[in-house]
CSV table of C-alpha atoms and ligand atoms in Angstrom, one decimal:
chain,number,residue,atom,x,y,z
A,1,MET,CA,126.1,73.3,76.2
A,2,PRO,CA,127.5,72.1,72.9
A,3,PRO,CA,131.0,73.5,72.1
A,4,ILE,CA,131.3,76.7,70.0
A,5,VAL,CA,133.2,75.7,66.9
A,6,ALA,CA,134.7,77.5,63.9
A,7,ILE,CA,133.5,76.3,60.5
A,8,ARG,CA,137.1,75.6,59.6
A,9,ASP,CA,137.2,73.0,62.3
A,10,LEU,CA,134.0,71.1,61.6
A,11,ALA,CA,135.8,68.0,60.3
A,12,ARG,CA,136.8,67.2,63.9
A,13,PHE,CA,133.1,67.2,65.0
A,14,VAL,CA,131.3,64.9,62.6
A,15,GLY,CA,128.3,63.3,64.4
A,16,GLU,CA,128.5,65.7,67.3
A,17,GLN,CA,126.4,68.6,68.4
A,18,VAL,CA,128.0,72.0,68.1
A,19,THR,CA,127.2,75.7,68.0
A,20,LEU,CA,128.2,77.9,65.1
A,21,GLN,CA,128.2,81.7,65.4
A,22,GLY,CA,128.0,83.5,62.1
A,23,TRP,CA,126.1,85.7,59.6
A,24,VAL,CA,123.5,84.6,57.1
A,25,THR,CA,124.6,84.7,53.5
A,26,HIS,CA,121.7,82.7,51.9
A,27,ARG,CA,118.3,81.5,53.0
A,28,ARG,CA,115.6,79.6,51.3
A,29,SER,CA,112.6,77.6,52.5
A,30,LYS,CA,110.9,74.8,50.7
A,31,GLY,CA,107.7,74.1,52.5
A,32,ARG,CA,108.6,72.2,55.7
A,33,ILE,CA,112.4,72.6,55.2
A,34,ALA,CA,114.5,75.6,55.7
A,35,PHE,CA,118.1,76.0,54.3
A,36,LEU,CA,120.6,78.6,55.5
A,37,VAL,CA,124.2,79.3,54.6
A,38,VAL,CA,126.2,81.0,57.3
A,39,ARG,CA,129.7,82.5,57.1
A,40,ASP,CA,131.8,82.9,60.3
A,41,GLY,CA,135.0,84.3,58.9
A,42,SER,CA,136.7,80.9,58.8
A,43,GLY,CA,134.4,79.4,56.2
A,44,ASN,CA,130.9,78.8,55.0
A,45,CYS,CA,128.5,76.1,56.1
A,46,GLN,CA,125.0,75.1,55.1
A,47,ALA,CA,122.4,74.4,57.8
A,48,VAL,CA,119.2,72.6,57.3
A,49,ALA,CA,116.1,72.3,59.5
A,50,SER,CA,112.8,70.5,59.0
A,51,VAL,CA,109.8,71.8,60.8
A,52,GLN,CA,109.9,69.1,63.4
A,53,ASP,CA,113.6,69.7,64.3
A,54,VAL,CA,113.2,73.0,66.0
A,55,SER,CA,110.4,74.8,67.9
A,56,ALA,CA,107.6,76.5,65.9
A,57,ASP,CA,109.0,79.9,67.0
A,58,GLN,CA,112.5,79.0,65.8
A,59,PHE,CA,111.2,77.8,62.4
A,60,GLU,CA,109.4,81.1,62.1
A,61,GLN,CA,112.6,82.9,62.9
A,62,LEU,CA,114.5,81.0,60.2
A,63,ALA,CA,111.9,82.1,57.6
A,64,ARG,CA,112.5,85.8,58.6
A,65,LEU,CA,116.3,85.8,58.6
A,66,THR,CA,117.7,88.5,56.4
A,67,HIS,CA,121.0,88.7,54.6
A,68,GLU,CA,123.9,89.4,57.1
A,69,SER,CA,121.7,88.7,60.2
A,70,ALA,CA,123.8,87.5,63.1
A,71,VAL,CA,122.9,84.0,64.4
A,72,ARG,CA,123.9,81.3,66.7
A,73,LEU,CA,123.1,77.9,65.3
A,74,THR,CA,123.1,74.6,67.2
A,75,GLY,CA,123.0,71.2,65.5
A,76,VAL,CA,124.7,68.0,64.6
A,77,VAL,CA,127.6,68.1,62.0
A,78,ARG,CA,127.1,65.8,59.0
A,79,GLU,CA,129.5,65.0,56.2
A,80,ASP,CA,128.0,65.9,52.9
A,81,GLU,CA,130.1,66.2,49.7
A,82,ARG,CA,127.5,68.3,48.0
A,83,ALA,CA,127.5,71.0,50.7
A,84,PRO,CA,129.9,73.9,50.3
A,85,GLY,CA,132.9,73.1,52.5
A,86,GLY,CA,131.9,69.4,52.7
A,87,PHE,CA,129.8,69.6,55.9
A,88,GLU,CA,126.2,70.4,56.8
A,89,LEU,CA,124.6,71.3,60.1
A,90,GLN,CA,121.4,69.5,61.0
A,91,LEU,CA,119.7,72.2,63.0
A,92,ALA,CA,118.3,71.7,66.5
A,93,GLY,CA,118.2,75.3,67.6
A,94,VAL,CA,118.5,78.9,66.2
A,95,GLU,CA,119.1,82.1,68.1
A,96,THR,CA,118.8,85.4,66.2
A,97,VAL,CA,121.4,87.7,67.7
A,98,GLN,CA,120.5,90.6,65.4
A,99,LEU,CA,118.1,90.7,62.5
A,100,ALA,CA,120.0,92.8,59.9
A,101,GLU,CA,118.4,95.7,58.1
A,102,GLU,CA,118.2,95.6,54.4
A,103,TYR,CA,121.8,95.0,53.3
A,104,PRO,CA,123.0,97.4,50.7
A,105,ILE,CA,125.4,95.0,48.8
A,106,GLY,CA,123.1,92.8,46.7
A,107,ARG,CA,123.8,89.9,44.4
A,108,LYS,CA,123.8,92.1,41.3
A,109,GLU,CA,126.9,93.6,40.0
A,110,HIS,CA,127.9,96.8,41.7
A,111,GLY,CA,130.4,99.5,40.5
A,112,ILE,CA,133.7,99.6,42.1
A,113,GLU,CA,133.1,103.1,43.7
A,114,PHE,CA,129.9,101.8,45.3
A,115,LEU,CA,131.8,98.9,46.7
A,116,LEU,CA,134.6,101.1,48.0
A,117,ASP,CA,132.1,103.4,49.6
A,118,HIS,CA,130.9,100.3,51.4
A,119,ARG,CA,134.3,98.9,52.1
A,120,HIS,CA,133.4,98.3,55.7
A,121,LEU,CA,130.8,95.9,54.6
A,122,TRP,CA,132.4,94.7,51.3
A,123,LEU,CA,135.3,93.2,53.4
A,124,ARG,CA,132.9,90.4,54.4
A,125,HIS,CA,132.5,89.2,50.8
A,126,LYS,CA,134.4,86.4,49.2
A,127,GLY,CA,136.8,88.3,47.0
A,128,PRO,CA,138.0,90.8,49.6
A,129,TRP,CA,138.0,88.0,52.2
A,130,ALA,CA,140.5,86.0,50.1
A,131,VAL,CA,142.7,89.0,49.3
A,132,MET,CA,143.0,90.0,53.0
A,133,ARG,CA,144.0,86.4,53.8
A,134,ILE,CA,146.6,86.5,51.1
A,135,ARG,CA,147.9,89.9,52.4
A,136,ASP,CA,148.2,88.4,55.9
A,137,GLU,CA,150.2,85.5,54.6
A,138,ILE,CA,152.5,87.8,52.6
A,139,VAL,CA,153.1,90.0,55.7
A,140,LYS,CA,153.9,87.0,57.8
A,141,ALA,CA,156.1,85.5,55.1
A,142,CYS,CA,158.1,88.9,54.9
A,143,ARG,CA,158.6,88.9,58.7
A,144,ASP,CA,159.6,85.3,58.9
A,145,PHE,CA,162.0,85.7,56.0
A,146,MET,CA,163.7,88.6,57.7
A,147,TYR,CA,163.8,86.9,61.1
A,148,GLU,CA,165.2,83.7,59.8
A,149,ARG,CA,168.1,85.6,58.2
A,150,ASP,CA,168.9,87.6,61.4
A,151,PHE,CA,167.5,90.9,60.3
A,152,LEU,CA,166.4,93.0,63.3
A,153,LEU,CA,163.1,94.9,63.2
A,154,ILE,CA,163.7,98.7,63.7
A,155,ASP,CA,160.4,100.6,63.6
A,156,SER,CA,160.9,104.0,61.9
A,157,PRO,CA,159.0,107.1,62.9
A,158,ILE,CA,155.9,108.3,60.9
A,159,LEU,CA,156.3,112.0,61.9
A,160,THR,CA,159.5,113.2,60.4
A,161,PRO,CA,161.3,116.6,59.8
A,162,ALA,CA,162.4,115.9,56.2
A,163,ALA,CA,161.8,114.3,52.9
A,164,CYS,CA,163.2,111.0,51.8
A,165,GLU,CA,161.7,110.5,48.3
A,166,GLY,CA,161.3,114.0,46.9
A,167,THR,CA,159.6,117.1,48.3
A,168,SER,CA,156.7,117.1,45.9
A,169,THR,CA,154.9,114.2,47.5
A,170,LEU,CA,155.1,115.2,51.2
A,171,PHE,CA,152.1,115.3,53.4
A,172,GLU,CA,152.6,118.2,55.7
A,173,THR,CA,151.2,118.4,59.2
A,174,ASP,CA,151.4,121.0,61.9
A,175,TYR,CA,153.7,119.8,64.7
A,176,PHE,CA,153.1,122.3,67.5
A,177,GLY,CA,153.5,125.2,65.2
A,178,ALA,CA,156.4,123.7,63.1
A,179,PRO,CA,156.0,121.7,59.9
A,180,ALA,CA,156.3,117.9,60.2
A,181,TYR,CA,155.9,115.4,57.4
A,182,LEU,CA,154.3,112.0,57.2
A,183,SER,CA,157.1,109.5,56.4
A,184,GLN,CA,157.5,108.6,52.7
A,185,SER,CA,160.0,105.8,53.6
A,186,GLY,CA,161.8,104.6,56.8
A,187,GLN,CA,165.1,104.3,54.9
A,188,LEU,CA,166.9,107.2,56.4
A,189,TYR,CA,166.2,105.7,59.9
A,190,VAL,CA,167.2,102.1,59.1
A,191,GLU,CA,170.5,103.3,57.7
A,192,PRO,CA,171.9,104.4,61.1
A,193,ALA,CA,170.3,101.2,62.6
A,194,CYS,CA,172.2,98.9,60.3
A,195,ILE,CA,175.4,100.4,61.6
A,196,ALA,CA,174.2,99.4,65.1
A,197,HIS,CA,172.9,95.9,64.2
A,198,GLY,CA,174.4,94.9,60.9
A,199,LYS,CA,171.1,93.8,59.2
A,200,VAL,CA,167.8,95.5,60.0
A,201,TYR,CA,164.4,96.3,58.4
A,202,CYS,CA,161.4,98.5,59.1
A,203,PHE,CA,157.9,97.6,58.1
A,204,GLY,CA,155.1,100.1,58.4
A,205,PRO,CA,152.8,102.6,56.7
A,206,THR,CA,154.3,105.2,54.4
A,207,PHE,CA,152.6,108.2,52.8
A,208,ARG,CA,152.9,110.0,49.4
A,209,ALA,CA,150.8,113.0,48.5
A,210,GLU,CA,150.9,111.6,45.0
A,211,LYS,CA,148.7,113.3,42.5
A,212,SER,CA,148.8,110.1,40.4
A,213,ASP,CA,145.4,108.6,39.9
A,214,THR,CA,146.5,105.2,38.7
A,215,ARG,CA,145.8,101.6,39.7
A,216,ARG,CA,149.4,101.4,41.1
A,217,HIS,CA,149.2,104.5,43.4
A,218,LEU,CA,147.9,104.8,46.9
A,219,THR,CA,148.6,107.8,49.2
A,220,GLU,CA,149.0,105.5,52.2
A,221,PHE,CA,150.7,102.2,51.6
A,222,TRP,CA,152.8,99.7,53.6
A,223,MET,CA,156.5,99.1,52.8
A,224,ILE,CA,159.1,96.7,54.1
A,225,GLU,CA,162.6,98.1,53.9
A,226,PRO,CA,165.7,96.0,54.7
A,227,GLU,CA,169.1,97.7,55.1
A,228,ILE,CA,172.5,95.9,55.3
A,229,ALA,CA,175.9,97.3,56.4
A,230,TRP,CA,178.9,96.3,54.3
A,231,ALA,CA,176.6,95.5,51.4
A,232,GLY,CA,176.3,96.8,47.8
A,233,LEU,CA,174.0,96.5,44.8
A,234,ASP,CA,174.7,92.7,44.2
A,235,GLU,CA,173.8,91.7,47.7
A,236,ILE,CA,170.4,93.5,47.7
A,237,MET,CA,169.5,92.2,44.2
A,238,ALA,CA,170.1,88.7,45.5
A,239,LEU,CA,168.2,89.3,48.7
A,240,ALA,CA,165.2,90.8,46.9
A,241,GLU,CA,165.0,87.9,44.5
A,242,GLN,CA,165.1,85.4,47.3
A,243,MET,CA,162.5,87.3,49.3
A,244,ILE,CA,160.0,87.6,46.5
A,245,SER,CA,160.4,83.9,45.6
A,246,HIS,CA,160.0,82.9,49.2
A,247,ILE,CA,156.8,84.9,49.6
A,248,VAL,CA,155.2,83.6,46.3
A,249,ALA,CA,156.1,80.0,47.2
A,250,ARG,CA,154.5,80.5,50.7
A,251,VAL,CA,151.3,81.9,49.3
A,252,LEU,CA,151.1,79.1,46.8
A,253,GLU,CA,151.6,76.6,49.6
A,254,ARG,CA,149.3,78.0,52.2
A,255,ARG,CA,146.7,80.1,50.4
A,256,SER,CA,145.7,77.9,47.5
A,257,GLU,CA,142.0,78.0,48.5
A,258,GLU,CA,142.0,81.8,48.4
A,259,LEU,CA,143.9,81.9,45.1
A,260,ALA,CA,141.2,79.5,43.7
A,261,ILE,CA,138.4,81.8,44.9
A,262,LEU,CA,140.1,84.7,43.1
A,263,GLU,CA,140.5,82.5,40.0
A,264,ARG,CA,144.2,83.3,40.0
A,265,ASP,CA,146.2,81.6,37.2
A,266,THR,CA,148.8,80.0,39.6
A,267,THR,CA,151.0,78.7,36.7
A,268,LYS,CA,152.1,82.3,36.4
A,269,LEU,CA,153.3,82.3,40.0
A,270,GLU,CA,155.0,78.9,39.9
A,271,SER,CA,157.7,80.2,37.6
A,272,VAL,CA,158.7,82.9,40.1
A,273,THR,CA,162.0,81.3,41.2
A,274,PRO,CA,165.6,82.7,41.2
A,275,PRO,CA,167.5,83.8,39.3
A,276,PHE,CA,165.4,86.7,38.0
A,277,PRO,CA,166.5,88.4,34.7
A,278,ARG,CA,168.8,91.3,35.3
A,279,LEU,CA,169.0,94.1,32.7
A,280,SER,CA,170.8,97.4,33.0
A,281,TYR,CA,168.9,100.6,32.4
A,282,ASP,CA,170.9,100.9,29.1
A,283,ASP,CA,169.8,97.4,28.0
A,284,VAL,CA,166.3,98.4,28.8
A,285,ALA,CA,166.5,101.7,27.0
A,286,GLU,CA,167.8,99.9,23.9
A,287,ARG,CA,164.7,97.5,24.0
A,288,LEU,CA,162.3,100.4,24.6
A,289,THR,CA,163.5,102.3,21.5
A,290,ARG,CA,163.0,99.3,19.1
A,291,PRO,CA,160.5,100.3,16.4
A,292,ASP,CA,157.9,97.6,17.3
A,293,ILE,CA,157.9,98.8,21.0
A,294,VAL,CA,157.7,102.5,20.0
A,295,ALA,CA,154.7,101.6,17.8
A,296,ARG,CA,153.0,99.8,20.8
A,297,ALA,CA,153.4,102.8,23.1
A,298,GLN,CA,152.0,105.1,20.4
A,299,GLN,CA,149.0,102.8,20.0
A,300,ALA,CA,148.4,103.0,23.7
A,301,GLY,CA,148.6,106.8,23.5
A,302,ALA,CA,151.5,106.9,25.9
A,303,PRO,CA,154.4,109.3,25.4
A,304,PRO,CA,157.4,107.5,23.8
A,305,PHE,CA,160.2,106.5,26.1
A,306,GLN,CA,163.1,109.1,26.1
A,307,PRO,CA,166.5,107.6,26.8
A,308,GLY,CA,167.9,109.2,29.9
A,309,SER,CA,164.5,109.6,31.5
A,310,ASP,CA,162.8,107.5,34.1
A,311,LEU,CA,160.5,104.7,33.0
A,312,GLY,CA,156.8,105.4,32.6
A,313,ALA,CA,154.0,103.1,33.7
A,314,LEU,CA,153.5,101.7,30.2
A,315,ASP,CA,157.3,101.1,29.7
A,316,GLU,CA,157.2,99.0,32.9
A,317,THR,CA,154.2,97.1,31.7
A,318,ILE,CA,155.8,96.3,28.4
A,319,LEU,CA,159.1,95.2,30.0
A,320,GLY,CA,157.3,93.2,32.7
A,321,GLU,CA,155.4,91.3,30.0
A,322,MET,CA,158.7,90.2,28.3
A,323,PHE,CA,159.5,87.8,31.1
A,324,ASP,CA,157.7,85.1,33.1
A,325,ARG,CA,159.1,86.3,36.5
A,326,PRO,CA,160.1,89.7,38.0
A,327,LEU,CA,162.6,91.7,36.1
A,328,ILE,CA,165.5,93.5,37.9
A,329,ILE,CA,166.6,96.7,36.2
A,330,HIS,CA,169.8,98.2,37.6
A,331,ARG,CA,172.0,101.3,37.1
A,332,TYR,CA,169.5,104.0,36.2
A,333,PRO,CA,170.8,107.5,35.4
A,334,THR,CA,171.7,109.3,38.7
A,335,ALA,CA,169.8,112.3,37.4
A,336,VAL,CA,166.4,110.6,37.6
A,337,LYS,CA,166.9,108.9,41.0
A,338,ALA,CA,167.0,109.9,44.6
A,339,PHE,CA,169.8,112.0,46.1
A,340,TYR,CA,171.2,109.3,48.4
A,341,MET,CA,172.2,106.8,45.7
A,342,GLU,CA,175.8,105.8,45.3
A,343,PRO,CA,177.1,106.6,41.8
A,344,ASP,CA,178.6,103.7,39.9
A,345,PRO,CA,182.4,104.2,40.1
A,346,GLU,CA,182.8,102.8,36.6
A,347,ARG,CA,180.2,105.3,35.2
A,348,PRO,CA,179.3,108.1,37.6
A,349,ASP,CA,176.3,109.2,35.6
A,350,ARG,CA,174.7,105.8,36.5
A,351,ALA,CA,173.5,105.0,40.1
A,352,LEU,CA,174.1,101.7,41.9
A,353,CYS,CA,170.4,101.1,42.2
A,354,MET,CA,167.7,98.7,41.1
A,355,ASP,CA,164.0,98.5,40.5
A,356,ILE,CA,162.1,95.2,40.3
A,357,ILE,CA,159.2,95.1,37.9
A,358,ALA,CA,156.5,92.5,38.4
A,359,PRO,CA,155.2,90.5,35.5
A,360,GLU,CA,151.6,90.8,34.1
A,361,GLY,CA,151.5,94.6,34.1
A,362,TYR,CA,151.8,95.3,37.9
A,363,GLY,CA,154.8,97.6,37.5
A,364,GLU,CA,157.5,98.4,40.0
A,365,ILE,CA,157.3,96.5,43.3
A,366,ILE,CA,160.8,97.2,44.6
A,367,GLY,CA,163.1,100.2,44.6
A,368,GLY,CA,166.5,100.1,46.2
A,369,SER,CA,170.2,101.1,46.0
A,370,GLN,CA,173.6,101.3,47.6
A,371,ARG,CA,173.8,104.5,49.6
A,372,ILE,CA,176.3,107.2,49.4
A,373,HIS,CA,178.7,106.7,52.3
A,374,ASP,CA,181.1,109.5,51.6
A,375,HIS,CA,180.3,112.6,53.7
A,376,GLU,CA,181.4,115.3,51.2
A,377,LEU,CA,179.5,113.7,48.3
A,378,LEU,CA,176.3,113.2,50.3
A,379,ALA,CA,176.4,116.8,51.6
A,380,ARG,CA,176.8,118.0,48.1
A,381,ARG,CA,173.9,115.9,46.8
A,382,ILE,CA,171.7,117.2,49.6
A,383,ASP,CA,172.6,120.8,48.7
A,384,GLU,CA,172.2,120.2,44.9
A,385,ASN,CA,168.7,118.8,45.6
A,386,GLY,CA,167.7,121.9,47.5
A,387,LEU,CA,167.1,119.9,50.7
A,388,PRO,CA,167.5,121.7,54.0
A,389,GLU,CA,170.9,120.6,55.4
A,390,GLN,CA,169.8,121.3,59.0
A,391,ALA,CA,167.1,118.6,58.8
A,392,PHE,CA,169.7,116.1,57.5
A,393,ARG,CA,172.5,116.8,60.0
A,394,TRP,CA,171.9,113.6,61.9
A,395,TYR,CA,171.8,111.6,58.6
A,396,LEU,CA,175.1,113.1,57.5
A,397,ASP,CA,176.5,112.2,61.0
A,398,ILE,CA,176.4,108.5,60.0
A,399,ARG,CA,179.0,109.4,57.3
A,400,ARG,CA,181.3,111.0,60.0
A,401,PHE,CA,181.5,108.1,62.5
A,402,GLY,CA,182.7,104.8,61.0
A,403,THR,CA,181.0,105.2,57.6
A,404,VAL,CA,180.9,102.0,55.4
A,405,PRO,CA,179.1,101.0,52.2
A,406,HIS,CA,175.6,99.9,52.9
A,407,ALA,CA,172.5,99.1,50.8
A,408,GLY,CA,168.8,98.4,51.0
A,409,PHE,CA,165.5,98.4,49.3
A,410,GLY,CA,161.8,99.0,49.8
A,411,MET,CA,159.0,96.7,48.7
A,412,GLY,CA,155.5,98.0,48.5
A,413,ILE,CA,153.1,95.5,50.0
A,414,GLU,CA,150.0,96.5,48.1
A,415,ARG,CA,151.6,96.2,44.7
A,416,LEU,CA,152.9,92.8,45.8
A,417,VAL,CA,149.5,91.7,47.1
A,418,ALA,CA,147.7,93.0,44.0
A,419,TRP,CA,150.1,91.1,41.7
A,420,ILE,CA,150.0,87.8,43.7
A,421,SER,CA,146.3,87.8,44.1
A,422,GLY,CA,145.6,89.1,40.7
A,423,ALA,CA,143.6,92.1,41.9
A,424,ARG,CA,143.1,94.8,39.3
A,425,HIS,CA,144.0,97.7,41.5
A,426,THR,CA,146.2,98.3,44.6
A,427,ARG,CA,143.2,99.8,46.3
A,428,GLU,CA,141.8,96.2,46.6
A,429,ALA,CA,145.0,95.0,48.3
A,430,ILE,CA,144.6,97.1,51.5
A,431,PRO,CA,141.7,97.0,53.9
A,432,TYR,CA,140.9,100.7,53.8
A,433,PRO,CA,142.4,102.3,50.7
A,434,ARG,CA,143.6,105.9,50.7
A,435,THR,CA,143.9,107.4,47.2
A,436,LEU,CA,143.9,110.8,45.5
A,437,ARG,CA,140.1,110.8,45.6
A,438,ARG,CA,139.3,108.6,48.6
A,439,LEU,CA,139.5,109.1,52.4
A,440,TYR,CA,136.2,107.3,53.2
A,441,PRO,CA,135.3,105.1,55.0
B,501,4AD,O1,160.9,103.3,44.9
B,501,4AD,P1,160.4,103.9,46.2
B,501,4AD,O2,160.0,105.3,46.2
B,501,4AD,O3,161.7,103.7,47.2
B,501,4AD,C1,161.8,104.2,48.4
B,501,4AD,O4,161.0,104.7,49.1
B,501,4AD,C2,163.2,103.8,49.0
B,501,4AD,N1,163.5,104.8,50.1
B,501,4AD,C3,163.1,102.4,49.6
B,501,4AD,C4,164.4,102.0,50.2
B,501,4AD,O5,165.4,101.9,49.5
B,501,4AD,N2,164.4,101.6,51.4
B,501,4AD,O6,159.3,103.0,46.8
B,501,4AD,C5,159.5,101.6,47.1
B,501,4AD,C6,158.3,100.8,46.7
B,501,4AD,C7,157.9,100.9,45.2
B,501,4AD,O7,158.7,100.0,44.5
B,501,4AD,C8,156.5,100.5,45.3
B,501,4AD,O8,156.4,99.1,45.4
B,501,4AD,C9,156.0,101.1,46.6
B,501,4AD,O9,157.2,101.3,47.4
B,501,4AD,N3,155.4,102.4,46.3
B,501,4AD,C10,154.0,102.6,46.3
B,501,4AD,N4,153.0,101.7,46.4
B,501,4AD,C11,151.7,102.2,46.3
B,501,4AD,N5,151.4,103.5,46.1
B,501,4AD,C12,152.4,104.4,45.9
B,501,4AD,N6,152.1,105.7,45.7
B,501,4AD,C13,153.8,103.9,46.0
B,501,4AD,N7,155.0,104.5,45.9
B,501,4AD,C14,155.9,103.6,46.1
B,502,MG,MG1,160.8,103.7,42.9
């Protein structure tokens, strides 16, 4: 029996007989010769048979193979520069494992909604295949980056009793008769853990019942959230900038084939190195109120930026386009940010927080801050925000037993994947997107 080989490894088997297991993506016959292209998840390979190479029955089978039929092909590996992937299989045997029914995704252009309705099949195609491989590399790069810097993984719960990022985007579930909410962020749970371990992170799915129907919003997305004891805003800005640069460099190094499939302009990624520009919210507000920028927002039909308010999607796009690498914006007004953010001692109406805006219009990819560590102040902020004190008792406890300054951030994986791979929409950056209008498949 010839060895079963992945297409990726064919180079090691030139001149030998092997078996490939895969799915038919193309088939054509020219008289006494049949050509197939198969995909096995690791790559694509062309296979060729003339009528005398295989049995009459097998040659018949070849002629009947439909798009996405599952096959086992046996043959000798030949080097051929003209073949996709550089190798070709000279067929000696074919086994049809399943003859596929008429495949719904054709060669013609399909609309995005049709493709998303068939996401379970669309995942096989070149574009999604490349994006998922880039996503995998990004996730691995995140975990390696944390591990190499002695951050401990602390998994946070998904079922929670309280809100972290505002009560208007909570998904409520029935927890044996009492309300429970799907986690919006693991932050509240990594804060206590950083007091136990110094440097920690969580990495998992998070949920926002967000009524925003934009290319940046999912209702279920993955977030990595480091948290560091004895750290402040400067430390997390430095960490975030190193982390993003590390991830981009790693994808450029190991996923160049996938970036090429997606026709990603990699020169735009090569400039992503520290230091990133750092602007305060007030610097940014000054830029956004310049007449030329105001005119641009008007043209785009977006409401003009109001100093003191949070940034809108278009504001972030405009700012992101001003630089060739991610932009760090720090010290937003406390009034527009979350209840747990430490006020700037030099200017208490500004928070010790930062957002990182990706270039090329991908918007905010990171949000983070130093956390309030004073018990009285935090209790007051919880009360002012109308949050139920009972549900936050344990969180306030951390401020009663050896409280110290600490800081962290959250990075949304899909926005990062969309930006790095050049996908138009975050829904293409996750295998099975959940959005305002989609819970299928
Ligand atoms: O800015 P956010 O809401 O921050 C937090 O959740 C903090 N508790 C994190 C922390 O400090 N540990 O969200 C962080 C990031 C955003 O910058 C964005 O990348 C992503 O999560 N994100 C979303 N991604 C896709 N769809 C959504 N609806 C998202 N909301 C946030
Ligand atoms: Mg944010």
